Short mmCIF file of C-alpha atoms (C1' of nucleotides) in Angstrom, two decimals:
data_model
loop_
_atom_site.label_atom_id
_atom_site.label_comp_id
_atom_site.label_asym_id
_atom_site.label_seq_id
_atom_site.Cartn_x
_atom_site.Cartn_y
_atom_site.Cartn_z
CA MET F 1 0.00 0.00 0.00
CA ASN F 2 1.01 3.61 -0.47
CA ALA F 3 2.48 6.35 1.70
CA THR F 4 -0.89 7.87 2.61
CA GLU F 5 -1.86 4.55 4.05
CA ARG F 6 1.32 4.37 6.12
CA ASN F 7 0.83 7.85 7.46
CA PHE F 8 -2.68 6.95 8.42
CA LEU F 9 -1.55 3.90 10.35
CA GLU F 10 1.13 5.90 12.08
CA ASN F 11 -1.57 8.02 13.69
CA THR F 12 -3.56 5.16 15.17
CA ASP F 13 -3.32 3.86 18.73
CA LEU F 14 -2.15 0.48 17.57
CA PHE F 15 0.64 1.45 15.22
CA THR F 16 1.88 4.70 16.66
CA GLY F 17 5.57 5.02 17.35
CA LEU F 18 6.58 1.94 15.35
CA PRO F 19 9.61 1.74 13.10
CA GLU F 20 9.08 2.48 9.42
CA ASN F 21 9.39 -1.14 8.31
CA ALA F 22 6.68 -2.21 10.73
CA LEU F 23 4.31 0.41 9.35
CA ALA F 24 5.08 -0.65 5.81
CA ASP F 25 4.55 -4.29 6.68
CA ALA F 26 1.24 -3.58 8.42
CA ALA F 27 0.07 -1.39 5.55
CA ASN F 28 0.99 -4.08 3.05
CA CYS F 29 -1.10 -6.75 4.74
CA ALA F 30 -4.13 -4.53 5.21
CA LYS F 31 -7.18 -5.04 3.10
CA CYS F 32 -9.87 -2.46 2.62
CA ARG F 33 -13.63 -2.60 2.62
CA LYS F 34 -16.40 -0.08 2.04
CA LEU F 35 -19.08 0.16 4.69
CA GLY F 36 -22.53 1.24 3.63
CA GLY F 37 -25.87 2.04 5.18
CA ARG F 38 -27.04 -0.25 7.92
CA GLN F 39 -24.74 -3.03 6.94
CA ILE F 40 -23.65 -5.61 9.51
CA LEU F 41 -19.87 -5.84 9.57
CA PHE F 42 -19.84 -8.96 11.74
CA HIS F 43 -22.30 -10.92 13.83
CA GLN F 44 -22.23 -11.87 17.49
CA GLY F 45 -21.36 -15.57 17.60
CA ASP F 46 -19.62 -15.80 14.23
CA PRO F 47 -16.02 -17.02 14.21
CA ALA F 48 -13.87 -13.94 14.77
CA GLU F 49 -11.42 -13.68 11.90
CA HIS F 50 -10.59 -10.05 11.30
CA ILE F 51 -9.39 -7.01 13.17
CA PHE F 52 -10.86 -3.80 11.76
CA LEU F 53 -9.59 -0.26 11.68
CA LEU F 54 -12.30 2.23 10.85
CA ARG F 55 -11.03 4.90 8.49
CA ALA F 56 -14.29 6.75 8.18
CA GLY F 57 -17.86 6.24 9.30
CA ARG F 58 -19.18 4.84 12.54
CA LEU F 59 -20.20 1.51 14.01
CA LYS F 60 -22.25 0.47 16.96
CA LEU F 61 -21.38 -2.74 18.78
CA VAL F 62 -24.47 -4.47 20.10
CA GLN F 63 -25.10 -7.54 22.18
CA TYR F 64 -28.36 -9.41 22.25
CA ASN F 65 -29.61 -11.56 25.08
CA GLU F 66 -31.76 -14.66 24.65
CA SER F 67 -34.95 -12.63 24.86
CA GLY F 68 -33.77 -10.36 22.06
CA ASP F 69 -33.05 -7.33 24.21
CA GLU F 70 -30.32 -5.16 22.76
CA VAL F 71 -27.40 -3.68 24.65
CA ILE F 72 -24.97 -1.23 23.06
CA ILE F 73 -21.48 -2.09 24.24
CA ARG F 74 -19.57 0.68 22.50
CA TYR F 75 -19.46 3.00 19.50
CA ILE F 76 -16.51 2.87 17.12
CA GLY F 77 -15.51 6.04 15.26
CA PRO F 78 -12.89 7.05 12.69
CA ASN F 79 -9.36 5.96 13.56
CA GLU F 80 -10.55 3.35 16.05
CA PHE F 81 -9.99 -0.39 16.02
CA THR F 82 -12.48 -3.10 16.80
CA ALA F 83 -12.67 -6.89 17.05
CA MET F 84 -9.23 -7.18 18.59
CA VAL F 85 -10.71 -10.34 20.10
CA SER F 86 -9.95 -11.97 16.77
CA VAL F 87 -6.34 -12.47 17.79
CA LEU F 88 -7.52 -15.17 20.20
CA GLU F 89 -7.60 -18.72 18.85
CA ASN F 90 -11.11 -19.97 18.12
CA ALA F 91 -12.75 -16.79 19.29
CA VAL F 92 -16.18 -15.71 18.20
CA TYR F 93 -17.27 -12.09 17.95
CA PRO F 94 -18.90 -11.29 21.27
CA VAL F 95 -20.92 -8.48 19.68
CA THR F 96 -22.60 -7.52 16.43
CA ALA F 97 -21.11 -4.54 14.59
CA GLU F 98 -23.63 -2.43 12.72
CA VAL F 99 -22.68 0.45 10.45
CA ILE F 100 -24.53 3.60 11.50
CA GLN F 101 -22.61 6.01 9.31
CA SER F 102 -21.14 4.90 5.99
CA GLY F 103 -17.40 4.81 5.61
CA GLU F 104 -14.63 2.32 5.08
CA ALA F 105 -12.43 0.04 7.11
CA LEU F 106 -9.03 -1.53 6.80
CA PHE F 107 -8.77 -5.04 8.14
CA TRP F 108 -6.26 -7.78 8.86
CA ASP F 109 -6.91 -11.42 9.48
CA ARG F 110 -6.04 -13.17 12.71
CA ASN F 111 -2.85 -14.83 11.65
CA THR F 112 -1.51 -11.74 10.00
CA MET F 113 -2.14 -9.68 13.10
CA ARG F 114 -0.58 -12.31 15.32
CA ARG F 115 2.46 -12.37 13.11
CA LEU F 116 2.69 -8.56 13.22
CA MET F 117 2.50 -8.69 17.00
CA ARG F 118 5.28 -11.22 17.16
CA ASP F 119 7.51 -9.39 14.71
CA TYR F 120 6.92 -5.96 16.26
CA PRO F 121 6.22 -6.38 19.98
CA GLY F 122 5.19 -2.74 20.23
CA ILE F 123 1.97 -3.64 18.45
CA ALA F 124 0.99 -6.18 21.07
CA VAL F 125 1.73 -3.70 23.83
CA HIS F 126 -0.35 -1.05 22.11
CA ALA F 127 -3.18 -3.52 21.61
CA LEU F 128 -2.97 -4.33 25.30
CA GLU F 129 -3.18 -0.64 26.13
CA MET F 130 -6.24 -0.20 23.93
CA VAL F 131 -8.05 -3.15 25.41
CA LEU F 132 -7.18 -2.07 28.94
CA LYS F 133 -8.70 1.29 28.21
CA GLN F 134 -11.87 -0.35 26.94
CA LEU F 135 -11.93 -2.55 30.01
CA GLY F 136 -11.70 0.50 32.25
CA GLU F 137 -14.53 2.19 30.40
CA ILE F 138 -16.91 -0.71 30.55
CA GLN F 139 -16.09 -1.29 34.22
CA GLU F 140 -17.05 2.32 34.82
CA ARG F 141 -20.33 1.84 33.01
CA PHE F 142 -20.92 -1.41 34.84
CA LYS F 143 -20.57 0.49 38.09
CA GLU F 144 -22.98 3.13 36.85
CA VAL F 145 -25.68 0.78 35.72
CA SER F 146 -25.31 -1.08 39.01
CA THR F 147 -25.56 1.91 41.30
CA GLU F 148 -26.96 5.04 39.64
CA ILE F 149 -30.53 5.95 38.79
CA VAL F 150 -31.53 6.16 35.16
CA GLU F 151 -31.57 9.93 34.89
CA LYS F 152 -28.01 10.21 36.11
CA ARG F 153 -26.83 7.40 33.87
CA ILE F 154 -28.20 9.20 30.86
CA ALA F 155 -26.61 12.46 31.93
CA ARG F 156 -23.25 10.79 32.42
CA THR F 157 -23.54 9.11 29.08
CA LEU F 158 -24.16 12.42 27.33
CA ALA F 159 -21.31 13.97 29.29
CA ARG F 160 -19.03 11.22 28.04
CA PHE F 161 -20.16 11.68 24.45
CA ILE F 162 -19.58 15.41 24.76
CA ARG F 163 -15.98 14.74 25.75
CA HIS F 164 -15.47 12.09 23.13
CA SER F 165 -17.41 13.33 20.11
CA GLY F 166 -18.60 16.82 21.00
CA ILE F 167 -18.42 19.55 18.38
CA LYS F 168 -18.66 23.18 19.47
CA THR F 169 -21.29 25.16 17.60
CA ALA F 170 -22.79 28.60 18.02
CA GLU F 171 -25.72 27.17 19.94
CA GLY F 172 -23.98 24.60 22.09
CA ILE F 173 -22.18 21.29 21.77
CA LEU F 174 -23.32 18.86 19.13
CA ILE F 175 -22.87 15.17 19.82
CA ASP F 176 -21.76 13.86 16.46
CA ILE F 177 -23.23 10.38 16.73
CA PRO F 178 -26.67 9.59 15.37
CA MET F 179 -28.57 8.20 18.35
CA SER F 180 -32.22 7.38 18.69
CA ARG F 181 -33.99 7.25 22.04
CA LYS F 182 -33.78 3.49 21.79
CA ASP F 183 -30.02 3.62 21.17
CA LEU F 184 -29.54 5.72 24.25
CA ALA F 185 -31.75 3.33 26.19
CA ASP F 186 -29.76 0.32 24.98
CA PHE F 187 -26.58 2.10 25.96
CA THR F 188 -27.72 2.98 29.48
CA GLY F 189 -29.72 -0.10 30.41
CA THR F 190 -33.22 1.33 30.35
CA THR F 191 -36.18 1.62 27.97
CA PHE F 192 -36.79 4.19 25.26
CA TYR F 193 -39.92 5.31 27.11
CA THR F 194 -37.87 6.35 30.08
CA VAL F 195 -35.19 7.97 27.93
CA SER F 196 -37.90 9.90 26.13
CA ARG F 197 -39.33 11.19 29.39
CA VAL F 198 -35.94 12.26 30.69
CA MET F 199 -34.92 13.94 27.44
CA SER F 200 -38.26 15.70 27.19
CA SER F 201 -37.81 17.14 30.62
CA TRP F 202 -34.31 18.34 29.69
CA GLU F 203 -35.66 19.87 26.51
CA ARG F 204 -38.21 21.75 28.61
CA SER F 205 -35.34 23.02 30.80
CA GLN F 206 -33.44 24.08 27.65
CA TRP F 207 -30.53 21.82 28.46
CA ILE F 208 -30.67 19.99 25.15
CA ARG F 209 -32.43 19.86 21.81
CA THR F 210 -32.69 16.89 19.48
CA GLU F 211 -32.65 17.20 15.72
CA ASN F 212 -32.85 14.09 13.61
CA ARG F 213 -31.09 11.77 16.04
CA LYS F 214 -28.33 14.19 16.79
CA ILE F 215 -28.32 15.69 20.26
CA LEU F 216 -27.41 19.32 20.69
CA VAL F 217 -26.43 20.21 24.23
CA LEU F 218 -27.45 23.82 24.86
CA ASN F 219 -26.39 23.92 28.49
CA PRO F 220 -23.44 21.57 28.96
CA HIS F 221 -22.61 23.03 32.32
CA ALA F 222 -26.00 22.19 33.80
CA LEU F 223 -25.97 18.71 32.31
CA ILE F 224 -22.45 17.89 33.42
CA SER F 225 -22.86 19.20 36.93
CA PHE F 226 -26.05 17.20 37.26
CA ALA F 227 -24.18 14.13 36.00
CA GLU F 228 -21.39 14.55 38.50
CA ASP F 229 -23.42 15.72 41.43
CA PHE F 230 -23.30 13.10 44.17
CA ALA F 231 -26.33 13.96 46.22
CA MET M 1 14.61 -17.42 41.93
CA ASN M 2 14.49 -21.18 41.99
CA ALA M 3 13.12 -23.90 39.76
CA THR M 4 9.83 -24.21 41.67
CA GLU M 5 9.21 -20.58 40.92
CA ARG M 6 9.89 -21.10 37.22
CA ASN M 7 7.58 -24.07 37.05
CA PHE M 8 4.90 -22.06 38.72
CA LEU M 9 5.22 -19.27 36.19
CA GLU M 10 5.15 -21.74 33.35
CA ASN M 11 1.65 -22.73 34.36
CA THR M 12 0.16 -19.26 34.34
CA ASP M 13 -1.78 -17.66 31.51
CA LEU M 14 0.80 -14.94 31.08
CA PHE M 15 3.97 -17.00 30.92
CA THR M 16 2.80 -20.26 29.45
CA GLY M 17 4.63 -21.57 26.42
CA LEU M 18 7.58 -19.20 26.75
CA PRO M 19 11.22 -20.21 26.18
CA GLU M 20 13.23 -21.19 29.22
CA ASN M 21 15.26 -17.99 29.35
CA ALA M 22 12.12 -15.87 29.41
CA LEU M 23 10.76 -17.82 32.38
CA ALA M 24 14.04 -17.50 34.21
CA ASP M 25 14.18 -13.79 33.50
CA ALA M 26 10.60 -13.24 34.67
CA ALA M 27 11.18 -15.33 37.79
CA ASN M 28 14.32 -13.36 38.57
CA CYS M 29 12.57 -10.00 38.50
CA ALA M 30 9.61 -11.14 40.57
CA LYS M 31 9.24 -10.01 44.13
CA CYS M 32 7.05 -11.73 46.66
CA ARG M 33 4.63 -10.49 49.26
CA LYS M 34 2.48 -12.13 51.91
CA LEU M 35 -1.19 -11.24 51.95
CA GLY M 36 -3.03 -11.39 55.23
CA GLY M 37 -6.52 -10.94 56.58
CA ARG M 38 -8.53 -8.11 55.15
CA GLN M 39 -5.53 -6.27 53.88
CA ILE M 40 -5.84 -3.83 50.99
CA LEU M 41 -3.33 -4.71 48.29
CA PHE M 42 -3.93 -1.50 46.35
CA HIS M 43 -6.40 1.36 46.34
CA GLN M 44 -8.62 2.68 43.58
CA GLY M 45 -7.04 5.94 42.42
CA ASP M 46 -3.48 5.23 43.58
CA PRO M 47 -0.75 5.30 40.94
CA ALA M 48 -0.63 1.82 39.42
CA GLU M 49 2.88 0.50 39.79
CA HIS M 50 2.77 -3.26 40.08
CA ILE M 51 1.36 -6.26 38.30
CA PHE M 52 0.42 -9.04 40.73
CA LEU M 53 0.26 -12.77 40.34
CA LEU M 54 -1.66 -14.44 43.13
CA ARG M 55 0.02 -17.63 44.24
CA ALA M 56 -2.44 -18.48 46.96
CA GLY M 57 -5.40 -16.79 48.60
CA ARG M 58 -8.09 -14.67 47.05
CA LEU M 59 -8.82 -11.02 46.30
CA LYS M 60 -11.91 -9.07 45.51
CA LEU M 61 -11.66 -6.06 43.23
CA VAL M 62 -14.10 -3.35 44.24
CA GLN M 63 -15.06 -0.01 42.82
CA TYR M 64 -16.69 2.74 44.82
CA ASN M 65 -18.84 5.49 43.42
CA GLU M 66 -19.04 9.01 44.83
CA SER M 67 -21.87 8.05 47.16
CA GLY M 68 -19.82 5.21 48.60
CA ASP M 69 -21.74 2.39 46.96
CA GLU M 70 -19.58 -0.63 46.35
CA VAL M 71 -19.43 -2.67 43.17
CA ILE M 72 -17.44 -5.90 42.89
CA ILE M 73 -15.74 -5.95 39.53
CA ARG M 74 -14.09 -9.37 39.77
CA TYR M 75 -12.60 -11.98 42.10
CA ILE M 76 -8.98 -13.03 41.71
CA GLY M 77 -7.97 -16.54 42.71
CA PRO M 78 -4.75 -18.59 42.84
CA ASN M 79 -2.74 -18.49 39.63
CA GLU M 80 -4.47 -15.36 38.36
CA PHE M 81 -2.97 -11.98 37.53
CA THR M 82 -4.34 -8.60 38.37
CA ALA M 83 -3.53 -4.93 37.85
CA MET M 84 -2.27 -5.47 34.34
CA VAL M 85 -3.36 -1.86 33.90
CA SER M 86 -0.06 -0.95 35.52
CA VAL M 87 1.73 -1.43 32.23
CA LEU M 88 0.08 1.78 31.01
CA GLU M 89 2.02 4.99 31.58
CA ASN M 90 0.60 7.13 34.38
CA ALA M 91 -2.22 4.74 35.08
CA VAL M 92 -4.03 4.62 38.39
CA TYR M 93 -5.62 1.48 39.79
CA PRO M 94 -9.26 1.60 38.66
CA VAL M 95 -10.30 -0.66 41.55
CA THR M 96 -9.42 -1.46 45.13
CA ALA M 97 -8.03 -4.95 45.78
CA GLU M 98 -8.99 -6.44 49.12
CA VAL M 99 -7.63 -9.72 50.43
CA ILE M 100 -10.52 -12.03 51.35
CA GLN M 101 -8.43 -15.17 51.88
CA SER M 102 -4.85 -14.96 53.05
CA GLY M 103 -2.10 -16.04 50.70
CA GLU M 104 0.81 -14.56 48.84
CA ALA M 105 1.50 -12.79 45.59
CA LEU M 106 4.40 -12.34 43.23
CA PHE M 107 4.69 -8.93 41.68
CA TRP M 108 6.62 -6.99 39.07
CA ASP M 109 6.84 -3.26 38.63
CA ARG M 110 5.67 -1.46 35.53
CA ASN M 111 8.99 -0.96 33.84
CA THR M 112 10.09 -4.50 34.46
CA MET M 113 6.91 -5.88 32.97
CA ARG M 114 7.17 -3.57 29.99
CA ARG M 115 10.71 -4.70 29.41
CA LEU M 116 9.66 -8.35 29.65
CA MET M 117 6.93 -7.71 27.12
CA ARG M 118 9.37 -6.10 24.74
CA ASP M 119 11.98 -8.79 25.14
CA TYR M 120 9.53 -11.68 24.88
CA PRO M 121 6.62 -10.63 22.68
CA GLY M 122 4.68 -13.74 23.69
CA ILE M 123 4.10 -12.16 27.08
CA ALA M 124 2.39 -9.14 25.59
CA VAL M 125 0.21 -11.35 23.43
CA HIS M 126 -0.74 -13.47 26.44
CA ALA M 127 -1.51 -10.35 28.44
CA LEU M 128 -3.70 -9.20 25.59
CA GLU M 129 -5.51 -12.52 25.61
CA MET M 130 -6.11 -12.32 29.35
CA VAL M 131 -7.45 -8.79 29.21
CA LEU M 132 -9.65 -9.63 26.24
CA LYS M 133 -11.13 -12.46 28.24
CA GLN M 134 -11.85 -10.14 31.13
CA LEU M 135 -13.37 -7.64 28.74
CA GLY M 136 -15.68 -10.31 27.37
CA GLU M 137 -16.74 -11.32 30.86
CA ILE M 138 -17.55 -7.85 32.06
CA GLN M 139 -19.40 -7.08 28.83
CA GLU M 140 -21.49 -10.14 29.50
CA ARG M 141 -22.24 -8.95 33.01
CA PHE M 142 -22.95 -5.47 31.74
CA LYS M 143 -25.53 -6.96 29.42
CA GLU M 144 -27.04 -8.90 32.30
CA VAL M 145 -27.31 -6.03 34.70
CA SER M 146 -28.82 -3.96 31.88
CA THR M 147 -31.46 -6.45 30.80
CA GLU M 148 -32.12 -9.21 33.33
CA ILE M 149 -34.15 -9.14 36.53
CA VAL M 150 -32.32 -9.49 39.82
CA GLU M 151 -33.28 -13.08 40.50
CA LYS M 152 -31.88 -14.25 37.19
CA ARG M 153 -28.72 -12.19 37.60
CA ILE M 154 -28.05 -13.89 40.92
CA ALA M 155 -28.72 -17.31 39.45
CA ARG M 156 -26.37 -16.64 36.55
CA THR M 157 -23.72 -15.39 38.92
CA LEU M 158 -23.90 -18.56 40.99
CA ALA M 159 -23.85 -20.63 37.81
CA ARG M 160 -20.69 -18.83 36.77
CA PHE M 161 -19.05 -19.39 40.14
CA ILE M 162 -19.99 -23.05 39.97
CA ARG M 163 -18.13 -23.34 36.68
CA HIS M 164 -15.18 -21.30 37.86
CA SER M 165 -14.72 -22.30 41.50
CA GLY M 166 -17.14 -25.14 42.12
CA ILE M 167 -16.00 -28.12 44.18
CA LYS M 168 -17.98 -31.35 44.01
CA THR M 169 -18.98 -32.69 47.41
CA ALA M 170 -21.28 -35.47 48.58
CA GLU M 171 -24.10 -33.00 49.10
CA GLY M 172 -23.68 -30.82 46.04
CA ILE M 173 -21.33 -28.24 44.62
CA LEU M 174 -19.53 -25.92 46.98
CA ILE M 175 -18.63 -22.47 45.72
CA ASP M 176 -15.18 -21.99 47.16
CA ILE M 177 -15.31 -18.22 47.59
CA PRO M 178 -16.37 -16.62 50.83
CA MET M 179 -19.26 -14.37 49.88
CA SER M 180 -21.67 -12.50 52.10
CA ARG M 181 -25.11 -11.43 50.95
CA LYS M 182 -23.70 -7.97 50.53
CA ASP M 183 -20.86 -9.25 48.35
CA LEU M 184 -23.30 -11.01 46.10
CA ALA M 185 -25.40 -7.84 45.96
CA ASP M 186 -22.38 -5.72 45.08
CA PHE M 187 -21.50 -8.22 42.39
CA THR M 188 -24.95 -8.29 40.79
CA GLY M 189 -26.00 -4.68 41.17
CA THR M 190 -28.67 -5.00 43.82
CA THR M 191 -29.06 -4.71 47.62
CA PHE M 192 -28.30 -7.33 50.25
CA TYR M 193 -31.97 -7.26 51.26
CA THR M 194 -33.00 -8.44 47.85
CA VAL M 195 -30.22 -11.03 47.71
CA SER M 196 -31.30 -12.31 51.09
CA ARG M 197 -34.90 -12.71 49.95
CA VAL M 198 -33.89 -14.54 46.79
CA MET M 199 -31.47 -16.84 48.58
CA SER M 200 -34.01 -17.58 51.30
CA SER M 201 -36.52 -18.65 48.72
CA TRP M 202 -33.92 -20.91 47.11
CA GLU M 203 -33.05 -22.37 50.50
CA ARG M 204 -36.74 -23.15 51.00
CA SER M 205 -36.74 -24.91 47.60
CA GLN M 206 -33.62 -26.85 48.64
CA TRP M 207 -31.62 -25.46 45.77
CA ILE M 208 -28.87 -24.10 47.99
CA ARG M 209 -27.63 -23.89 51.56
CA THR M 210 -25.31 -21.29 53.04
CA GLU M 211 -22.76 -22.06 55.69
CA ASN M 212 -20.53 -19.29 56.94
CA ARG M 213 -20.38 -17.31 53.72
CA LYS M 214 -19.81 -20.31 51.56
CA ILE M 215 -22.64 -21.32 49.29
CA LEU M 216 -23.41 -24.98 48.78
CA VAL M 217 -25.50 -25.66 45.71
CA LEU M 218 -27.67 -28.70 46.41
CA ASN M 219 -29.53 -28.66 43.12
CA PRO M 220 -27.23 -27.24 40.45
CA HIS M 221 -29.47 -28.46 37.68
CA ALA M 222 -32.47 -26.49 38.90
CA LEU M 223 -30.41 -23.39 39.50
CA ILE M 224 -28.64 -23.48 36.16
CA SER M 225 -31.72 -24.16 34.14
CA PHE M 226 -33.47 -21.32 35.88
CA ALA M 227 -30.46 -19.10 35.09
CA GLU M 228 -30.51 -20.01 31.43
CA ASP M 229 -34.22 -20.16 30.92
CA PHE M 230 -35.24 -17.39 28.54
CA ALA M 231 -38.91 -17.01 29.28
"C1'" DC C 1 -49.01 12.41 0.20
"C1'" DG C 2 -49.28 8.40 2.37
"C1'" DC C 3 -46.37 4.97 4.93
"C1'" DT C 4 -43.36 3.54 8.27
"C1'" DC C 5 -40.49 4.24 11.87
"C1'" DT C 6 -39.65 7.07 15.94
"C1'" DA C 7 -41.05 9.80 19.80
"C1'" DT C 8 -44.22 11.46 23.33
"C1'" DT C 9 -47.18 11.02 27.14
"C1'" DG C 10 -50.63 9.17 30.42
"C1'" DA C 11 -52.16 5.34 33.18
"C1'" DT C 12 -51.03 1.28 35.47
"C1'" DA C 13 -48.26 -2.39 37.23
"C1'" DA C 14 -44.18 -4.62 38.59
"C1'" DA C 15 -39.72 -4.81 40.43
"C1'" DC C 16 -36.92 -3.33 43.61
"C1'" DC C 17 -35.21 -0.35 47.33
"C1'" DT C 18 -35.48 1.60 51.95
"C1'" DC C 19 -36.32 1.48 56.63
"C1'" DA C 20 -37.15 -0.86 60.88
"C1'" DA C 21 -36.93 -4.49 63.87
"C1'" DA C 22 -35.91 -9.02 65.18
"C1'" DT C 23 -32.89 -12.97 64.90
"C1'" DA C 24 -28.92 -15.67 64.04
"C1'" DC C 25 -24.19 -16.18 63.84
"C1'" DA C 26 -19.04 -15.96 64.26
"C1'" DG C 27 -15.28 -14.69 66.66
"C1'" DT C 28 -13.25 -13.24 71.18
"C1'" DG C 29 -11.70 -13.33 75.69
"C1'" DG C 30 -12.55 -15.15 80.10
"C1'" DC S 1 -16.70 -24.21 77.11
"C1'" DC S 2 -19.57 -20.23 77.58
"C1'" DA S 3 -21.11 -15.73 77.65
"C1'" DC S 4 -20.58 -11.51 75.12
"C1'" DT S 5 -20.30 -8.39 71.37
"C1'" DG S 6 -20.43 -6.88 67.06
"C1'" DT S 7 -21.66 -8.24 62.46
"C1'" DA S 8 -24.59 -10.58 59.13
"C1'" DT S 9 -29.09 -12.10 57.89
"C1'" DT S 10 -33.98 -12.34 57.65
"C1'" DT S 11 -38.47 -10.51 57.01
"C1'" DG S 12 -42.39 -7.25 56.87
"C1'" DA S 13 -44.36 -2.86 55.45
"C1'" DG S 14 -44.34 0.84 52.57
"C1'" DG S 15 -42.56 3.82 49.03
"C1'" DT S 16 -40.01 4.94 44.66
"C1'" DT S 17 -38.32 4.07 40.46
"C1'" DT S 18 -38.86 2.25 36.32
"C1'" DA S 19 -41.10 -0.85 33.03
"C1'" DT S 20 -45.13 -1.90 30.43
"C1'" DC S 21 -49.10 -0.98 27.77
"C1'" DA S 22 -51.88 1.93 24.93
"C1'" DA S 23 -52.85 5.64 22.27
"C1'" DT S 24 -51.35 9.59 19.68
"C1'" DA S 25 -48.34 12.60 17.37
"C1'" DG S 26 -44.48 13.59 14.55
"C1'" DA S 27 -40.65 13.03 11.23
"C1'" DG S 28 -38.34 11.27 7.33
"C1'" DC S 29 -38.62 8.83 2.98
"C1'" DG S 30 -40.08 7.31 -1.21
#
DNA sequence: CGCTCTATTGATAAACCTCAAATACAGTGG
DNA sequence: CCACTGTATTTGAGGTTTATCAATAGAGCG
């Protein structure tokens, strides 16, 4: 692959700081795939064969339980990796990855990635760092869903999205992830009825406004201090 | 360190399958520490400096929220590692580790472990595998606490402990982890009142019996099929 | 302009938590 | 071995939060 590709890899969590030959090697083994519409990139339960690096677009990672309830485990945005679990032998994808904004992904298969990790140990260490960060995040959310009431969980979730994907605008901060009430419910462990009630009340207080599944936070200060208030 | 030490390391997830010199190196850099009573091995929020390998005994990893509610993130038993997060630069422990059964631990400091990972890439890959497994487990529990009712969460938790730490006895399966009602509540995201009610009802049905914080499962079949029943 | 998917909102019910009080239990020191 | 003390557990009553159900309104898409 070309120099653009190498530069791109250099700026990712997994490949940052590696020697030139490692980048070239990684770029050479990468394959590319377009991601459209509401396509499913991989299914929960399928044999996990590829590690993906999202170049553009956005994914949501969902888990289903036996009754069909959906839980959103994480969103994946540009420059982020997913399905690192594929490096394990005989792993299956623990989640389903659904494209929610079109884009494209680079991907490597298991054996290639394992070889890269062996040849350039820095990659394995970076992968470890990434996964540890994810572990910390989900542990945090596990704590929240275990101990906080719904309204605060939603507030904290928005606060987190503000930090992670917030875009300053004249009117406030726009959360740049398309999210329905149901998505937010599946992310916070509640129902879309309850999310709707909470969001409506915040709209009445002028804290937020929703336009076509994008949330605009008009009063981030109020929202964040509510989220972090331990009373 | 001696040959016993090396053999011990060889049988852990992190060091398995490594060349002899790697084991010797790892064993040489390990320090050892006795763990007594209800000692705190490390505190949530403290700078994370060491990776621990539990040789004997048991830990519980707890997180506290701002209101002081406790959540049990995971139990660590003999032969298991914890605080792998210490390999990250400037990390803090995301949990508090409390000794619940006396024993002893080997430990390495951050830089040593990072050097080992660089020198023997297999270690980093194994660490990645371990953390991925933990990530999968907590995602599973996150799904449960988000979608299942308390009674089923408790049943699934016991089912999991049966698989992980169950000991067959004449009367049934003993879960070899000392666990109060409150512990079980902090593990499943509920209150000890509710746990007590659920466990009492199971004791009446002869599914379980509790003796001094150890749970004896008299009817594993009933418990497990209830846990996995999706009705 | 109709169709479908999403959101809102009220009414009701269920699950679960909180509080209070009583009981059981384990560990300790005599 | 026993009494004592503090901790853990049980259980009832009552309240709160949140889910569920139903009906309506709205928004985007072809």
